[in-house]
mmCIF file of C-alpha atoms in Angstrom:
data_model
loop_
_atom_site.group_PDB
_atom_site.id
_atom_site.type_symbol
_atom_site.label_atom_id
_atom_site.label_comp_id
_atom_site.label_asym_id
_atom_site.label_seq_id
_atom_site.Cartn_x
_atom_site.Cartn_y
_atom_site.Cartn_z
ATOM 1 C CA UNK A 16 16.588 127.980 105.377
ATOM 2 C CA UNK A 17 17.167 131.706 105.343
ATOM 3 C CA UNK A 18 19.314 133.367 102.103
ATOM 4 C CA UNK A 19 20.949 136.643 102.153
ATOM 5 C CA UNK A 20 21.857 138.573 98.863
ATOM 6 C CA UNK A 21 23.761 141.888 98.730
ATOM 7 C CA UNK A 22 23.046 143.431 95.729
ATOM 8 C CA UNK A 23 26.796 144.777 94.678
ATOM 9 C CA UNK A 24 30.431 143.308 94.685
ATOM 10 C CA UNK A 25 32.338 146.078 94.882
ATOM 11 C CA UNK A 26 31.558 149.712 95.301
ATOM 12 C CA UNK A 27 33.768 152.435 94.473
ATOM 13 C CA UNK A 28 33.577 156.536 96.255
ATOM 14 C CA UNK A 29 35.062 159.561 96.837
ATOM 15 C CA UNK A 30 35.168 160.605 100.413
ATOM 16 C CA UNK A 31 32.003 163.079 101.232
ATOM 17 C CA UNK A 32 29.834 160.981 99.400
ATOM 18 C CA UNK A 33 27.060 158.844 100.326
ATOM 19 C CA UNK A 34 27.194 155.434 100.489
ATOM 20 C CA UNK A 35 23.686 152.664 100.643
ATOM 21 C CA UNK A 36 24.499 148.804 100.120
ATOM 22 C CA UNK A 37 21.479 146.970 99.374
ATOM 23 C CA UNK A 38 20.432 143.396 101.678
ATOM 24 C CA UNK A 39 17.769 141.141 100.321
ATOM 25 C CA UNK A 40 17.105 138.121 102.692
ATOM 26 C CA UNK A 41 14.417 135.550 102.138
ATOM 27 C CA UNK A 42 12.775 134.123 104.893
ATOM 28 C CA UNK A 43 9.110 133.727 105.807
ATOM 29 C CA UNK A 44 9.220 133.307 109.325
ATOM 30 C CA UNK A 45 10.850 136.461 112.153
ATOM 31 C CA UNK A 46 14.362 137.492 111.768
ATOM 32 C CA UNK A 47 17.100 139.624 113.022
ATOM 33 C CA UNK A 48 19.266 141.479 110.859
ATOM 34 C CA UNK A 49 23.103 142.530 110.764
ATOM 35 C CA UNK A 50 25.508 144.203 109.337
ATOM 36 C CA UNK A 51 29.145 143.036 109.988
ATOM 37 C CA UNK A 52 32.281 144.928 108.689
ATOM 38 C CA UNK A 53 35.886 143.319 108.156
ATOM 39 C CA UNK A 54 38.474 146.527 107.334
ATOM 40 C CA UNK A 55 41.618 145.238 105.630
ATOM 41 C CA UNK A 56 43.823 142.814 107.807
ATOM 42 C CA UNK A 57 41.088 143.070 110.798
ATOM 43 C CA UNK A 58 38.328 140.755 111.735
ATOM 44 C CA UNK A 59 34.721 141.101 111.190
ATOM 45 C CA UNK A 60 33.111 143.377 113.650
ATOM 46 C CA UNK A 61 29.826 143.920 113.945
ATOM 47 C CA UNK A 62 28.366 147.257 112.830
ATOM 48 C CA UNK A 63 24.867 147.026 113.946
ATOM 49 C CA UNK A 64 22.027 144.844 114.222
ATOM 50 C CA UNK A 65 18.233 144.864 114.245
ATOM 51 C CA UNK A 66 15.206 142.754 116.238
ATOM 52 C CA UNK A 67 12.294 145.079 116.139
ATOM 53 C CA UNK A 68 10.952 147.899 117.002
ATOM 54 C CA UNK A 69 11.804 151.396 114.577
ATOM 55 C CA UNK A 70 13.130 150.172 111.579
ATOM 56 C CA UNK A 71 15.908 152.462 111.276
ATOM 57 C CA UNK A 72 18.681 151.671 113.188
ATOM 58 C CA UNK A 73 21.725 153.313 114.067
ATOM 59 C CA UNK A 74 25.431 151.336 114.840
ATOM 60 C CA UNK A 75 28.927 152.670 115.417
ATOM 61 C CA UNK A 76 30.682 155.266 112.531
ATOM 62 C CA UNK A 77 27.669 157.032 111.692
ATOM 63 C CA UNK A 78 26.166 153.639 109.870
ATOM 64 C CA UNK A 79 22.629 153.270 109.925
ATOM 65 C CA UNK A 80 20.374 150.598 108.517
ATOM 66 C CA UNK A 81 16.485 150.411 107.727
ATOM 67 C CA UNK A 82 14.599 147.426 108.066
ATOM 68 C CA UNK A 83 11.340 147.323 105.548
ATOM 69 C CA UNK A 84 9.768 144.238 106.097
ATOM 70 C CA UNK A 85 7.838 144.242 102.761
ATOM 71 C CA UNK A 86 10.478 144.182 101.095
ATOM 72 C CA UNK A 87 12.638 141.731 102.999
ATOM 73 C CA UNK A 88 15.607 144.610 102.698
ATOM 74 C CA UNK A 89 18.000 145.841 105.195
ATOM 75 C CA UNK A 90 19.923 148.151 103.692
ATOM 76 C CA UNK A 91 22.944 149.983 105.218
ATOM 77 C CA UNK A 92 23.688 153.668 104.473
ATOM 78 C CA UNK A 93 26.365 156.695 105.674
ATOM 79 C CA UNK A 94 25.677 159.839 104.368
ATOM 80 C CA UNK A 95 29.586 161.192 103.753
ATOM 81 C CA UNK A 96 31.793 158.471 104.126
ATOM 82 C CA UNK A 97 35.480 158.819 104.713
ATOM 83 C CA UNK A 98 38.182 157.035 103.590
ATOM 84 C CA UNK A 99 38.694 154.537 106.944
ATOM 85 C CA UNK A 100 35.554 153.482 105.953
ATOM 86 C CA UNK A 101 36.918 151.199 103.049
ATOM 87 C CA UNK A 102 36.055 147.525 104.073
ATOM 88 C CA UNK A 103 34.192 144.803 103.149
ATOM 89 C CA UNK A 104 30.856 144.708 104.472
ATOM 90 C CA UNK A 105 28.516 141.785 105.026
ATOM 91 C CA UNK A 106 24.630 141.645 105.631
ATOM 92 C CA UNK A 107 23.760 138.444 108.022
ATOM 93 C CA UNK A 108 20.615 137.303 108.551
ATOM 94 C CA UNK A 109 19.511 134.626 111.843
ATOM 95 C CA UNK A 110 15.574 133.415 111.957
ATOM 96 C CA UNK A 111 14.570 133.469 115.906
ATOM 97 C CA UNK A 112 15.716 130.496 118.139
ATOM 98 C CA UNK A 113 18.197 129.625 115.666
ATOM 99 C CA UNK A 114 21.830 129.127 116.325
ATOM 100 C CA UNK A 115 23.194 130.019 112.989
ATOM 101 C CA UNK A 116 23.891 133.318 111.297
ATOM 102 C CA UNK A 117 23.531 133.342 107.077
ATOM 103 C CA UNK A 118 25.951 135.569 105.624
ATOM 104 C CA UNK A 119 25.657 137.532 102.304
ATOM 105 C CA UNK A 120 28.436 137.281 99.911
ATOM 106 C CA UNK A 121 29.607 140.915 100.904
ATOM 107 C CA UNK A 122 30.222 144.220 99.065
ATOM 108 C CA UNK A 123 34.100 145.525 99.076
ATOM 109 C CA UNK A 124 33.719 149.551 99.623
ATOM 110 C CA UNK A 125 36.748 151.699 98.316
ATOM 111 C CA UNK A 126 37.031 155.163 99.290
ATOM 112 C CA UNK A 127 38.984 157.524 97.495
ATOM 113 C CA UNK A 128 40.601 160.182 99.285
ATOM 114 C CA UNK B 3 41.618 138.861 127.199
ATOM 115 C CA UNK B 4 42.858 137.605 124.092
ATOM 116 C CA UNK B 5 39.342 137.088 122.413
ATOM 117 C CA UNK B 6 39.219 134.518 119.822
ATOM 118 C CA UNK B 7 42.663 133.090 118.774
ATOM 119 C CA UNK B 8 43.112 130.509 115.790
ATOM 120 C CA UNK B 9 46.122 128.773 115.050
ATOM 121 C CA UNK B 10 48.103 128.283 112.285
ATOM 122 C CA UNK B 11 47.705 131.882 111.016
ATOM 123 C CA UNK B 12 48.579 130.677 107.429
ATOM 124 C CA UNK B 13 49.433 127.074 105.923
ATOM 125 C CA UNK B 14 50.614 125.083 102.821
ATOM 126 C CA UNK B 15 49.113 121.492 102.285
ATOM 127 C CA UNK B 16 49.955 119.240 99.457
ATOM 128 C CA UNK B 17 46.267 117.195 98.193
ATOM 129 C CA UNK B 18 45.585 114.603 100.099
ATOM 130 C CA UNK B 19 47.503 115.896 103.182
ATOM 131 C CA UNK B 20 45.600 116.121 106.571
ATOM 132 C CA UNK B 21 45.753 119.054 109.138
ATOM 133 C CA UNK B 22 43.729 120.417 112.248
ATOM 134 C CA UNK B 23 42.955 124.160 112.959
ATOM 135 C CA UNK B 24 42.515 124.925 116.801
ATOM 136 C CA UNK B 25 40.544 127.985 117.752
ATOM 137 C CA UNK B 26 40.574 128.800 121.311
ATOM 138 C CA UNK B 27 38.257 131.759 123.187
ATOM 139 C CA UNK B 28 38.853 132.856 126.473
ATOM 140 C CA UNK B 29 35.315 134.353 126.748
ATOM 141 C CA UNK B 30 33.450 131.405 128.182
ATOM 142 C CA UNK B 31 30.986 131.551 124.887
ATOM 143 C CA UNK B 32 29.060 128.368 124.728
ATOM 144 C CA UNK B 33 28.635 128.540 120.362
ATOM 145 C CA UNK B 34 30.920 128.207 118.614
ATOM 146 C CA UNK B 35 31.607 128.201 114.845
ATOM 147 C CA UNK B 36 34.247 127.259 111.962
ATOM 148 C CA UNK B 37 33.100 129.540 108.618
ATOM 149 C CA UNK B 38 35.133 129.575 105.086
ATOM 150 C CA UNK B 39 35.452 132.928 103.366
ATOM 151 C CA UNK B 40 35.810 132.669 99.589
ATOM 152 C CA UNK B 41 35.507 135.588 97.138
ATOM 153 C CA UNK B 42 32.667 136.356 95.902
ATOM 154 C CA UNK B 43 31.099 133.635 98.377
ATOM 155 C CA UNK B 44 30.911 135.176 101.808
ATOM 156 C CA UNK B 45 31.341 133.691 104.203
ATOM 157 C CA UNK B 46 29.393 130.208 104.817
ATOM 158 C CA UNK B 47 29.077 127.798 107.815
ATOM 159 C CA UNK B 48 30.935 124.573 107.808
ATOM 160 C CA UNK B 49 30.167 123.753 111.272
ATOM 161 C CA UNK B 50 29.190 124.985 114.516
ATOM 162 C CA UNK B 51 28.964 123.872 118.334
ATOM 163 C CA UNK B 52 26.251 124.857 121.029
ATOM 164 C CA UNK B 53 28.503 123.685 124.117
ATOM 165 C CA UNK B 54 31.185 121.072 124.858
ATOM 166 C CA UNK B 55 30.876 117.884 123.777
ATOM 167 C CA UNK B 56 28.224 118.756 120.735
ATOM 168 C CA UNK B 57 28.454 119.440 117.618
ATOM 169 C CA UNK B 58 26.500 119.793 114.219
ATOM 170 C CA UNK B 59 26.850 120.720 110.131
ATOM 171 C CA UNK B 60 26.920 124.161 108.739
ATOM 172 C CA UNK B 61 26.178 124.656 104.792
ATOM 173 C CA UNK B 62 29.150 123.169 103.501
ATOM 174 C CA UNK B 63 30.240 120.230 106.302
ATOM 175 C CA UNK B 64 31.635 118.045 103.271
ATOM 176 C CA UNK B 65 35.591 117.544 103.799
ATOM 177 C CA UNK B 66 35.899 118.390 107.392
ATOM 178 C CA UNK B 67 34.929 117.099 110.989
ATOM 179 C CA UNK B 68 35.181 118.977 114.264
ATOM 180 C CA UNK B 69 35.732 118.223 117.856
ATOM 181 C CA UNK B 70 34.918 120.198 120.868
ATOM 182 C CA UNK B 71 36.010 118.414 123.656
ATOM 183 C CA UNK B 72 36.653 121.414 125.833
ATOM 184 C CA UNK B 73 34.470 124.649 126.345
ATOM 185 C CA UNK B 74 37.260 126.662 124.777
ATOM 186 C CA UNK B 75 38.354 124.820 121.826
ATOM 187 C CA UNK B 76 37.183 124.031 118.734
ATOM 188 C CA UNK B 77 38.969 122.203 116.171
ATOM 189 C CA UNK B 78 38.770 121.872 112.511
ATOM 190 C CA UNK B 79 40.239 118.861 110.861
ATOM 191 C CA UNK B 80 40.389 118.418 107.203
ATOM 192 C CA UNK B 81 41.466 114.491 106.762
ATOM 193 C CA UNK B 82 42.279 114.713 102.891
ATOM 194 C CA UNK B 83 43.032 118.155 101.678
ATOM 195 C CA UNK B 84 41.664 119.177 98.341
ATOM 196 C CA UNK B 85 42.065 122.132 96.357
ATOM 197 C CA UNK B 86 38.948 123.200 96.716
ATOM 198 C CA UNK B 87 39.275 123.794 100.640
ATOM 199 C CA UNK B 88 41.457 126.429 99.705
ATOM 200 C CA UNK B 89 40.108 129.285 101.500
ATOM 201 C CA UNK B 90 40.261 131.526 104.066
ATOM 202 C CA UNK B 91 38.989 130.170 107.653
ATOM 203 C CA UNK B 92 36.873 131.801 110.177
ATOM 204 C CA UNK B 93 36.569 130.592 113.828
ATOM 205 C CA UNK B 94 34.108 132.767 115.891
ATOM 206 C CA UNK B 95 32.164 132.419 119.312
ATOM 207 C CA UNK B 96 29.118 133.860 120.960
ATOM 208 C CA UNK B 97 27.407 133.485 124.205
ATOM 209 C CA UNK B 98 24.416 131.247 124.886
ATOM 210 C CA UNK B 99 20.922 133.301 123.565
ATOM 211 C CA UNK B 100 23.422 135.626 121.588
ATOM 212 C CA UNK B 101 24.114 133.976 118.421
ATOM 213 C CA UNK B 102 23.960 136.928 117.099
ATOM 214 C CA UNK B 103 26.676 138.948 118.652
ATOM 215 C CA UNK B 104 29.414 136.710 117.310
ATOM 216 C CA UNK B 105 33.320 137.530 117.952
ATOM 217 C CA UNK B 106 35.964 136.476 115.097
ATOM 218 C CA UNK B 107 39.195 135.297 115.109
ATOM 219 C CA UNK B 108 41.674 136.623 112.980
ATOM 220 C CA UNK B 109 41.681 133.454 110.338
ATOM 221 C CA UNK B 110 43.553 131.086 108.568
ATOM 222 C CA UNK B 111 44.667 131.132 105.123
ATOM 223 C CA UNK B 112 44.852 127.674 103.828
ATOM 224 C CA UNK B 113 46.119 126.847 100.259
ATOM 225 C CA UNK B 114 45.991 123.311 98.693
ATOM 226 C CA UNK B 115 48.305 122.809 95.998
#
């Protein structure tokens, strides 16, 4: 079974600053990769995903995410976040053909204003 | 197009008290899935369904049984409340080949006194 680990609990910024959230997964076999975001009192939304191809992905608010497979990481960077962009954001791993999604324990990102 | 709806929105149980949480999508999404959000935890799979009539065990199934008798509903039934099920409840949905692309509801917060 696939594990996903995100490296910090909570994360604190200033707006204008840049933001990367580390995602370890381990799994030996093909994945895809996600990043899902849950802003205060919303539900989980996803923020962008990878199957293959470039590793560097791009998803909705300026996010972007690079796969490197040696590494089994996906992390998830913005370079100058703002404060609407305090949430909690989870990395989610699924190995091909399977129904399930494995979730990391999430990072809460506060921005200051 | 209401999306993924779960009822009660929040609840009170005493130990040892039973109760059933309904989810309902109006999406036509043949998966289905009941998750538990816990600090520090993520959020984990109790159990999931790949069409009416079926269903199978998550990561942590202990406590809880499901039913999915229709294509829209899927219910979570805890027969004997313990503290330890305190947590907040995720229902979400996705359609067949997309397990990936999964669509929330807006949860349940359960406490067990």
């Amino acid at each position: 079974a696939q594990s996903v680990s995100q490296h910090n609990h909570h994360v604190i910024l200033s707006e204008a600053a840049s933001l990367e959230l580390g995602c370890n997964y381990s799994y030996g076999g093909t994945v895809n990769l996600f990043w899902y975001v849950q802003y205060p009192g919303q539900h989980l939304q996803l923020l962008l995903k990878y199957f293959s191809g470039d590793p560097l992905v791009k998803g909705i608010k300026g996010f972007e995410a690079e796969f490197i497979k040696s590494k089994f990481s996906f992390n998830l960077r913005k370079p100058s976040v703002q404060w609407s962009d305090t949430a909690e954001y989870f990395c989610a791993v699924n190995a091909r053909n399977d129904y399930k999604l494995s979730f990391g324990a999430g990072t809460t990102v506060t921005v200051r204003a | 197009n209401a999306g993924v709806t779960q009822t009660p929105k929040f609840r009170v149980l005493k130990t040892g008290q039973s109760m059933t949480l309904l989810c309902a999508q109006d999406m036509n999404h043949e998966y289905m899935y009941w998750y538990r959000q816990d600090p520090g935890m993520g959020l984990r799979l109790i159990h999931y369904s790949v069409g009416e009539g079926t269903t199978a065990k998550g990561e942590v199934p202990d406590g809880y049984n499901v039913s999915r008798l229709k294509k829209q509903n899927f219910l979570l039934g805890l027969e004997s409340a313990a503290p330890s099920q305190t947590s907040v409840y995720f229902c979400a949905s996705s359609y067949l080949g997309k397990v990936y692309e999964q669509y929330f509801g807006p949860g349940t917060r359960l406490t067990v006194t």
